[in-house]
Structure formats: C-alpha cells, structure tokens
PDB file of C-alpha atoms in Angstrom:
ATOM      1  CA  GLY A   1     154.749  99.075  88.397  1.00 67.00           C
ATOM      2  CA  ALA A   2     152.257  96.211  87.998  1.00 83.00           C
ATOM      3  CA  VAL A   3     153.856  93.804  90.449  1.00 91.00           C
ATOM      4  CA  VAL A   4     152.131  90.670  91.668  1.00 95.00           C
ATOM      5  CA  SER A   5     153.446  88.814  94.686  1.00 96.00           C
ATOM      6  CA  GLN A   6     152.729  85.335  95.960  1.00 97.00           C
ATOM      7  CA  HIS A   7     153.218  84.003  99.430  1.00 97.00           C
ATOM      8  CA  PRO A   8     154.679  81.633 100.314  1.00 98.00           C
ATOM      9  CA  SER A   9     157.138  80.947  97.518  1.00 97.00           C
ATOM     10  CA  ARG A  10     157.631  77.408  98.765  1.00 97.00           C
ATOM     11  CA  VAL A  11     155.584  75.312 101.149  1.00 97.00           C
ATOM     12  CA  ILE A  12     155.822  71.755 102.357  1.00 97.00           C
ATOM     13  CA  CYS A  13     152.838  70.253 104.103  1.00 96.00           C
ATOM     14  CA  LYS A  14     151.754  66.866 105.299  1.00 97.00           C
ATOM     15  CA  SER A  15     149.115  64.836 103.544  1.00 97.00           C
ATOM     16  CA  GLY A  16     145.653  65.646 104.839  1.00 97.00           C
ATOM     17  CA  THR A  17     146.412  69.197 105.893  1.00 97.00           C
ATOM     18  CA  SER A  18     145.330  72.407 104.198  1.00 97.00           C
ATOM     19  CA  VAL A  19     147.546  75.126 102.834  1.00 98.00           C
ATOM     20  CA  LYS A  20     146.727  78.677 101.783  1.00 98.00           C
ATOM     21  CA  ILE A  21     148.512  80.580  99.026  1.00 98.00           C
ATOM     22  CA  GLU A  22     148.133  84.342  98.754  1.00 97.00           C
ATOM     23  CA  CYS A  23     148.277  86.392  95.574  1.00 96.00           C
ATOM     24  CA  ARG A  24     148.573  90.163  95.924  1.00 95.00           C
ATOM     25  CA  SER A  25     148.644  92.961  93.401  1.00 92.00           C
ATOM     26  CA  LEU A  26     151.073  95.396  95.023  1.00 92.00           C
ATOM     27  CA  ASP A  27     150.609  98.614  93.084  1.00 87.00           C
ATOM     28  CA  PHE A  28     147.333  98.237  91.243  1.00 86.00           C
ATOM     29  CA  GLN A  29     143.789  97.063  91.758  1.00 87.00           C
ATOM     30  CA  ALA A  30     142.774  93.827  90.117  1.00 86.00           C
ATOM     31  CA  THR A  31     139.195  93.028  89.212  1.00 82.00           C
ATOM     32  CA  THR A  32     140.102  89.565  88.019  1.00 89.00           C
ATOM     33  CA  MET A  33     142.725  87.111  89.167  1.00 92.00           C
ATOM     34  CA  PHE A  34     143.565  83.775  87.639  1.00 94.00           C
ATOM     35  CA  TRP A  35     145.023  80.663  89.227  1.00 97.00           C
ATOM     36  CA  TYR A  36     147.156  78.257  87.223  1.00 97.00           C
ATOM     37  CA  ARG A  37     148.817  74.973  87.948  1.00 97.00           C
ATOM     38  CA  GLN A  38     152.036  73.920  86.261  1.00 96.00           C
ATOM     39  CA  PHE A  39     153.575  70.467  86.432  1.00 92.00           C
ATOM     40  CA  PRO A  40     157.304  70.034  85.719  1.00 89.00           C
ATOM     41  CA  LYS A  41     158.217  70.728  82.111  1.00 88.00           C
ATOM     42  CA  GLN A  42     154.582  71.309  81.218  1.00 92.00           C
ATOM     43  CA  SER A  43     152.443  74.257  80.316  1.00 95.00           C
ATOM     44  CA  LEU A  44     150.204  76.340  82.535  1.00 95.00           C
ATOM     45  CA  MET A  45     146.745  74.951  83.109  1.00 95.00           C
ATOM     46  CA  LEU A  46     144.067  77.400  84.194  1.00 95.00           C
ATOM     47  CA  MET A  47     142.327  76.217  87.333  1.00 96.00           C
ATOM     48  CA  ALA A  48     139.922  79.045  88.036  1.00 95.00           C
ATOM     49  CA  THR A  49     139.071  82.677  87.481  1.00 92.00           C
ATOM     50  CA  SER A  50     138.186  84.839  90.433  1.00 90.00           C
ATOM     51  CA  ASN A  51     136.435  88.184  90.337  1.00 86.00           C
ATOM     52  CA  GLU A  52     136.466  90.496  93.317  1.00 82.00           C
ATOM     53  CA  GLY A  53     133.408  90.036  95.483  1.00 81.00           C
ATOM     54  CA  SER A  54     131.951  87.075  93.622  1.00 84.00           C
ATOM     55  CA  LYS A  55     132.389  83.345  93.435  1.00 87.00           C
ATOM     56  CA  ALA A  56     135.231  81.903  91.425  1.00 92.00           C
ATOM     57  CA  THR A  57     134.633  80.199  88.113  1.00 92.00           C
ATOM     58  CA  TYR A  58     136.373  76.835  87.959  1.00 95.00           C
ATOM     59  CA  GLU A  59     137.611  75.085  84.863  1.00 94.00           C
ATOM     60  CA  GLN A  60     136.217  71.714  83.983  1.00 93.00           C
ATOM     61  CA  GLY A  61     137.777  68.963  86.045  1.00 94.00           C
ATOM     62  CA  VAL A  62     138.933  71.209  88.894  1.00 96.00           C
ATOM     63  CA  GLU A  63     137.387  70.316  92.234  1.00 94.00           C
ATOM     64  CA  LYS A  64     135.966  73.489  93.714  1.00 93.00           C
ATOM     65  CA  ASP A  65     135.685  71.961  97.182  1.00 95.00           C
ATOM     66  CA  LYS A  66     139.331  71.022  97.140  1.00 96.00           C
ATOM     67  CA  PHE A  67     140.716  74.240  95.708  1.00 97.00           C
ATOM     68  CA  LEU A  68     138.975  77.068  97.527  1.00 96.00           C
ATOM     69  CA  ILE A  69     139.435  80.494  96.014  1.00 95.00           C
ATOM     70  CA  ASN A  70     138.572  83.761  97.711  1.00 91.00           C
ATOM     71  CA  HIS A  71     138.942  87.181  96.111  1.00 89.00           C
ATOM     72  CA  ALA A  72     137.949  89.354  99.031  1.00 83.00           C
ATOM     73  CA  SER A  73     139.504  92.609  97.878  1.00 89.00           C
ATOM     74  CA  LEU A  74     140.831  94.267  94.755  1.00 89.00           C
ATOM     75  CA  THR A  75     144.392  93.433  95.767  1.00 92.00           C
ATOM     76  CA  LEU A  76     144.168  89.961  97.284  1.00 94.00           C
ATOM     77  CA  SER A  77     143.095  86.524  96.152  1.00 94.00           C
ATOM     78  CA  THR A  78     143.778  83.322  98.043  1.00 96.00           C
ATOM     79  CA  LEU A  79     143.903  79.694  96.985  1.00 97.00           C
ATOM     80  CA  THR A  80     143.429  77.104  99.706  1.00 97.00           C
ATOM     81  CA  VAL A  81     144.282  73.515  98.933  1.00 97.00           C
ATOM     82  CA  THR A  82     142.193  71.487 101.346  1.00 97.00           C
ATOM     83  CA  SER A  83     143.079  67.989 102.521  1.00 96.00           C
ATOM     84  CA  ALA A  84     146.189  68.037 100.384  1.00 97.00           C
ATOM     85  CA  HIS A  85     147.568  64.835  98.903  1.00 96.00           C
ATOM     86  CA  PRO A  86     150.912  64.122  97.218  1.00 96.00           C
ATOM     87  CA  GLU A  87     149.278  64.403  93.788  1.00 95.00           C
ATOM     88  CA  ASP A  88     148.498  68.048  94.595  1.00 96.00           C
ATOM     89  CA  SER A  89     152.211  68.766  94.639  1.00 97.00           C
ATOM     90  CA  SER A  90     152.808  71.270  91.863  1.00 96.00           C
ATOM     91  CA  PHE A  91     153.757  74.831  90.997  1.00 97.00           C
ATOM     92  CA  TYR A  92     150.857  77.250  91.427  1.00 98.00           C
ATOM     93  CA  ILE A  93     150.888  80.580  89.625  1.00 98.00           C
ATOM     94  CA  CYS A  94     148.477  83.472  89.881  1.00 97.00           C
ATOM     95  CA  SER A  95     147.965  86.363  87.512  1.00 95.00           C
ATOM     96  CA  ALA A  96     146.006  89.576  87.847  1.00 92.00           C
ATOM     97  CA  ARG A  97     144.237  91.861  85.450  1.00 86.00           C
ATOM     98  CA  ALA A  98     144.230  95.519  86.414  1.00 78.00           C
ATOM     99  CA  VAL A  99     141.010  97.486  86.769  1.00 71.00           C
ATOM    100  CA  LYS A 100     142.464  99.916  84.288  1.00 70.00           C
ATOM    101  CA  ALA A 101     144.657  97.755  82.150  1.00 63.00           C
ATOM    102  CA  PRO A 102     146.859  99.710  79.758  1.00 61.00           C
ATOM    103  CA  SER A 103     146.232  97.141  77.071  1.00 65.00           C
ATOM    104  CA  PRO A 104     143.372  94.701  76.558  1.00 59.00           C
ATOM    105  CA  GLY A 105     144.121  91.409  78.149  1.00 65.00           C
ATOM    106  CA  GLU A 106     147.091  92.690  80.078  1.00 77.00           C
ATOM    107  CA  GLN A 107     147.785  90.195  82.842  1.00 86.00           C
ATOM    108  CA  TYR A 108     150.572  90.332  85.357  1.00 91.00           C
ATOM    109  CA  PHE A 109     151.934  87.115  86.753  1.00 95.00           C
ATOM    110  CA  GLY A 110     153.104  86.286  90.234  1.00 96.00           C
ATOM    111  CA  PRO A 111     156.389  84.445  90.805  1.00 96.00           C
ATOM    112  CA  GLY A 112     154.628  81.194  91.696  1.00 97.00           C
ATOM    113  CA  THR A 113     154.392  78.915  94.727  1.00 98.00           C
ATOM    114  CA  ARG A 114     155.924  75.480  94.857  1.00 97.00           C
ATOM    115  CA  LEU A 115     153.752  73.146  96.908  1.00 98.00           C
ATOM    116  CA  THR A 116     155.111  69.821  98.089  1.00 97.00           C
ATOM    117  CA  VAL A 117     152.812  67.440  99.924  1.00 97.00           C
ATOM    118  CA  THR A 118     154.556  64.673 101.846  1.00 96.00           C
TER     119      THR A 118
ATOM    120  CA  ALA B   1     137.251  75.625  72.154  1.00 79.00           C
ATOM    121  CA  GLN B   2     140.494  77.244  71.230  1.00 86.00           C
ATOM    122  CA  THR B   3     143.708  75.259  71.038  1.00 93.00           C
ATOM    123  CA  VAL B   4     147.317  76.351  70.731  1.00 97.00           C
ATOM    124  CA  THR B   5     150.026  74.058  69.396  1.00 97.00           C
ATOM    125  CA  GLN B   6     153.763  74.451  69.669  1.00 98.00           C
ATOM    126  CA  SER B   7     155.372  71.669  67.680  1.00 96.00           C
ATOM    127  CA  GLN B   8     158.953  72.218  68.812  1.00 97.00           C
ATOM    128  CA  PRO B   9     159.487  70.875  72.361  1.00 96.00           C
ATOM    129  CA  GLU B  10     163.135  71.964  72.402  1.00 97.00           C
ATOM    130  CA  MET B  11     165.445  74.167  70.378  1.00 97.00           C
ATOM    131  CA  SER B  12     169.069  75.087  70.745  1.00 97.00           C
ATOM    132  CA  VAL B  13     171.118  77.749  68.952  1.00 97.00           C
ATOM    133  CA  GLN B  14     174.418  79.533  69.353  1.00 98.00           C
ATOM    134  CA  GLU B  15     174.632  82.966  70.865  1.00 98.00           C
ATOM    135  CA  ALA B  16     174.045  85.777  68.331  1.00 98.00           C
ATOM    136  CA  GLU B  17     172.134  83.518  65.968  1.00 98.00           C
ATOM    137  CA  THR B  18     168.542  84.041  64.943  1.00 98.00           C
ATOM    138  CA  VAL B  19     165.917  81.528  66.001  1.00 98.00           C
ATOM    139  CA  THR B  20     162.259  81.124  65.130  1.00 98.00           C
ATOM    140  CA  LEU B  21     159.720  79.423  67.369  1.00 98.00           C
ATOM    141  CA  SER B  22     156.536  78.095  65.803  1.00 98.00           C
ATOM    142  CA  CYS B  23     152.973  78.340  67.014  1.00 98.00           C
ATOM    143  CA  THR B  24     149.680  77.461  65.414  1.00 98.00           C
ATOM    144  CA  TYR B  25     146.229  77.888  66.861  1.00 97.00           C
ATOM    145  CA  ASP B  26     142.696  76.914  66.124  1.00 96.00           C
ATOM    146  CA  THR B  27     139.739  79.205  66.640  1.00 93.00           C
ATOM    147  CA  SER B  28     136.502  80.249  65.031  1.00 91.00           C
ATOM    148  CA  GLU B  29     136.835  83.754  66.459  1.00 89.00           C
ATOM    149  CA  ASN B  30     137.669  86.662  64.204  1.00 89.00           C
ATOM    150  CA  ASN B  31     138.920  89.058  66.856  1.00 88.00           C
ATOM    151  CA  TYR B  32     141.451  87.878  69.397  1.00 91.00           C
ATOM    152  CA  TYR B  33     144.900  88.432  70.834  1.00 92.00           C
ATOM    153  CA  LEU B  34     148.046  86.355  70.627  1.00 95.00           C
ATOM    154  CA  PHE B  35     150.973  86.449  73.010  1.00 95.00           C
ATOM    155  CA  TRP B  36     154.409  85.049  73.522  1.00 97.00           C
ATOM    156  CA  TYR B  37     155.490  84.590  77.109  1.00 97.00           C
ATOM    157  CA  LYS B  38     158.927  83.708  78.395  1.00 97.00           C
ATOM    158  CA  GLN B  39     159.480  81.619  81.519  1.00 97.00           C
ATOM    159  CA  PRO B  40     163.148  81.611  82.575  1.00 96.00           C
ATOM    160  CA  PRO B  41     164.516  79.219  85.209  1.00 93.00           C
ATOM    161  CA  SER B  42     163.163  81.532  87.904  1.00 93.00           C
ATOM    162  CA  ARG B  43     159.672  80.459  86.724  1.00 94.00           C
ATOM    163  CA  GLN B  44     158.487  84.081  86.513  1.00 94.00           C
ATOM    164  CA  MET B  45     156.239  84.529  83.484  1.00 95.00           C
ATOM    165  CA  ILE B  46     157.287  87.484  81.353  1.00 94.00           C
ATOM    166  CA  LEU B  47     155.319  88.926  78.449  1.00 93.00           C
ATOM    167  CA  VAL B  48     157.544  89.087  75.382  1.00 96.00           C
ATOM    168  CA  ILE B  49     155.217  90.370  72.695  1.00 95.00           C
ATOM    169  CA  ARG B  50     151.534  90.820  71.908  1.00 93.00           C
ATOM    170  CA  GLN B  51     149.618  90.835  68.613  1.00 94.00           C
ATOM    171  CA  GLU B  52     146.063  91.981  68.016  1.00 91.00           C
ATOM    172  CA  ALA B  53     144.391  89.909  65.313  1.00 92.00           C
ATOM    173  CA  TYR B  54     142.818  92.929  63.649  1.00 91.00           C
ATOM    174  CA  LYS B  55     146.234  94.441  63.021  1.00 91.00           C
ATOM    175  CA  GLN B  56     147.913  93.356  59.819  1.00 88.00           C
ATOM    176  CA  GLN B  57     151.281  94.706  60.841  1.00 94.00           C
ATOM    177  CA  ASN B  58     153.469  92.256  62.696  1.00 96.00           C
ATOM    178  CA  ALA B  59     154.408  93.259  66.227  1.00 95.00           C
ATOM    179  CA  THR B  60     158.030  94.004  67.062  1.00 96.00           C
ATOM    180  CA  GLU B  61     159.779  94.539  70.378  1.00 95.00           C
ATOM    181  CA  ASN B  62     163.504  95.185  69.983  1.00 96.00           C
ATOM    182  CA  ARG B  63     165.082  91.820  69.053  1.00 98.00           C
ATOM    183  CA  PHE B  64     161.724  90.028  69.133  1.00 98.00           C
ATOM    184  CA  SER B  65     159.313  90.008  66.227  1.00 98.00           C
ATOM    185  CA  VAL B  66     156.405  87.887  65.122  1.00 98.00           C
ATOM    186  CA  ASN B  67     155.164  86.548  61.823  1.00 98.00           C
ATOM    187  CA  PHE B  68     151.390  86.588  62.129  1.00 97.00           C
ATOM    188  CA  GLN B  69     149.545  84.731  59.388  1.00 96.00           C
ATOM    189  CA  LYS B  70     145.866  85.014  60.247  1.00 96.00           C
ATOM    190  CA  ALA B  71     144.523  82.870  57.424  1.00 95.00           C
ATOM    191  CA  ALA B  72     146.971  80.099  58.248  1.00 96.00           C
ATOM    192  CA  LYS B  73     146.432  80.592  61.984  1.00 97.00           C
ATOM    193  CA  SER B  74     150.140  80.780  62.518  1.00 97.00           C
ATOM    194  CA  PHE B  75     152.030  82.997  64.960  1.00 98.00           C
ATOM    195  CA  SER B  76     155.792  82.450  65.030  1.00 98.00           C
ATOM    196  CA  LEU B  77     158.327  84.296  67.166  1.00 98.00           C
ATOM    197  CA  LYS B  78     161.692  85.353  65.793  1.00 98.00           C
ATOM    198  CA  ILE B  79     164.507  86.193  68.155  1.00 98.00           C
ATOM    199  CA  SER B  80     167.373  88.030  66.505  1.00 98.00           C
ATOM    200  CA  ASP B  81     170.917  88.268  67.863  1.00 98.00           C
ATOM    201  CA  SER B  82     170.059  85.749  70.551  1.00 98.00           C
ATOM    202  CA  GLN B  83     171.583  86.225  73.972  1.00 98.00           C
ATOM    203  CA  LEU B  84     172.321  83.845  76.830  1.00 97.00           C
ATOM    204  CA  GLY B  85     169.556  85.498  78.823  1.00 97.00           C
ATOM    205  CA  ASP B  86     167.037  84.371  76.220  1.00 98.00           C
ATOM    206  CA  THR B  87     167.382  80.815  77.511  1.00 98.00           C
ATOM    207  CA  ALA B  88     163.906  79.939  78.797  1.00 98.00           C
ATOM    208  CA  MET B  89     160.636  78.180  78.126  1.00 98.00           C
ATOM    209  CA  TYR B  90     158.565  80.093  75.618  1.00 98.00           C
ATOM    210  CA  PHE B  91     154.798  79.807  75.588  1.00 98.00           C
ATOM    211  CA  CYS B  92     152.471  80.920  72.852  1.00 98.00           C
ATOM    212  CA  ALA B  93     149.060  81.988  74.153  1.00 96.00           C
ATOM    213  CA  PHE B  94     145.650  82.901  72.756  1.00 95.00           C
ATOM    214  CA  MET B  95     142.899  85.046  74.186  1.00 91.00           C
ATOM    215  CA  LYS B  96     139.503  85.905  72.802  1.00 84.00           C
ATOM    216  CA  GLN B  97     138.571  89.519  72.372  1.00 74.00           C
ATOM    217  CA  PHE B  98     137.883  91.301  75.596  1.00 65.00           C
ATOM    218  CA  VAL B  99     134.641  90.332  77.264  1.00 61.00           C
ATOM    219  CA  GLN B 100     133.983  91.634  80.734  1.00 60.00           C
ATOM    220  CA  GLY B 101     135.466  89.238  83.264  1.00 53.00           C
ATOM    221  CA  ALA B 102     136.173  86.474  80.778  1.00 57.00           C
ATOM    222  CA  GLN B 103     139.721  86.947  79.586  1.00 77.00           C
ATOM    223  CA  LYS B 104     141.267  83.528  79.758  1.00 86.00           C
ATOM    224  CA  LEU B 105     144.638  82.760  78.279  1.00 92.00           C
ATOM    225  CA  VAL B 106     145.018  79.454  76.468  1.00 93.00           C
ATOM    226  CA  PHE B 107     148.639  78.339  76.428  1.00 96.00           C
ATOM    227  CA  GLY B 108     150.559  76.102  74.091  1.00 97.00           C
ATOM    228  CA  GLN B 109     152.753  73.288  75.349  1.00 97.00           C
ATOM    229  CA  GLY B 110     155.866  75.404  75.342  1.00 97.00           C
ATOM    230  CA  THR B 111     159.247  75.328  73.615  1.00 98.00           C
ATOM    231  CA  ARG B 112     162.401  75.046  75.668  1.00 97.00           C
ATOM    232  CA  LEU B 113     164.994  77.322  74.081  1.00 98.00           C
ATOM    233  CA  THR B 114     168.665  77.066  74.978  1.00 98.00           C
ATOM    234  CA  ILE B 115     171.178  79.645  73.851  1.00 98.00           C
ATOM    235  CA  ASN B 116     174.699  78.235  73.856  1.00 97.00           C
ATOM    236  CA  PRO B 117     177.803  80.388  74.348  1.00 96.00           C
TER     237      PRO B 117
END
C-alpha cells in the first residue's frame, strides 16, 4: 500500500514550451502533497506544498507563476513548468501525506520525473 | 529556521562491515521528528528509520539503528552487516511536530554510501 506514482518519468521539451507533471496517490487519499526539485548529486529542495482544494504554498525563491501547482483532488496534484528554459532541467519529485497517516509525518514519495529542456 | 548538516559527502566500506553516517541539526523546537531516507540509483526515496524527539529510546529497524543525542542535536545512522543493496545516497531529515497542513521535511546534503564486494 501507500504508492505514489508520477507521470511522465522522463520528458524532453523545447525551450519556451510548458510541461505538466502528474503526481497520484494510488491507494490512499492525500490531503497534502509536496513538490521537490533535485539537481544532480544534490539534496531535495522543497518547492511548494499543496493542499487539496486550496492554493499551493511556495517556498521562498520559487516563482509561482512559473511553477503552477494544482491539487484538484485527494489523489492528484500536478506541477506545470511554464515557458521552460534549460535551467529548469532537473529531477522533480513529489510526496504525499495520507489523510489518515499511520504515523505522524508519514510521507510517501513518487519515483520522480526527469525534465530536460533543450 | 531549521538546518540539517551531513558532514560526510561520501563513504565507502566493505560488505558485511558496520558503517555510521553522521547528521547534526539545529532547531529551537523541543518536539520534532528525525528521519533517515535512502535514495538508491533508481532515485526512489525510501524511508529507512524514524525517531520521535520525545522518545529517549533509539529507534531500530533490523540492521539499521540510530544514535539520537537530543542535547547535542546529533542523529547518526548505523548500518550493521552492510549489504551491496545498501549502496545509495542517504539523507537525514528534520520535521517539526505535526501542525495541520505544515509538515515540511528539511533535508541534509546527503551522504553517498558505497558498499564494496
């Protein structure tokens, strides 16, 4: 149980285009989902926190107009990178916290999406 | 703001040996949670072990155990009888006590652990 999927796993897009990444909780409902960015050989940096039915909370320095987050249901959150540029190339990871988490702070991570902007 | 520091960028040991990964953190909170996550080459984040700050007893999960020193703000991970499958990046993470909708994980820089045959 507690599986989180991400789609696509890899995406290549041209500079200036937009790309959407989906994060789904497959067998549980998630009130909160988190989006991280990870550069090669570096740690995970939290970009934003999304709560179902409300606006996302962005971390300092993250452009909310560039990284659009929608958490329309208890099982789906999407991250849209708008007008992508090569510097947006990175590994994007989502995690989800269950409505009824067995342990405080329990978060389940997706397998990540590798975005390459050419 | 909370910070997490992992001072060992890379470590390497032989299979079956014991290895300890270091982590220190800085916080003014009294109640919080600490985690060790493993990220193998597949990049999938896997929870290894969790420690609640109010618990004095160190957490243990099979071959994985922690040494939690609250006063020193230290949280090291010991891997006993290391196996090839333990090769991965290991991240130490901090989270404040549960507050509705505000459970952010703060990660350390990571330690790349290689288990050699």
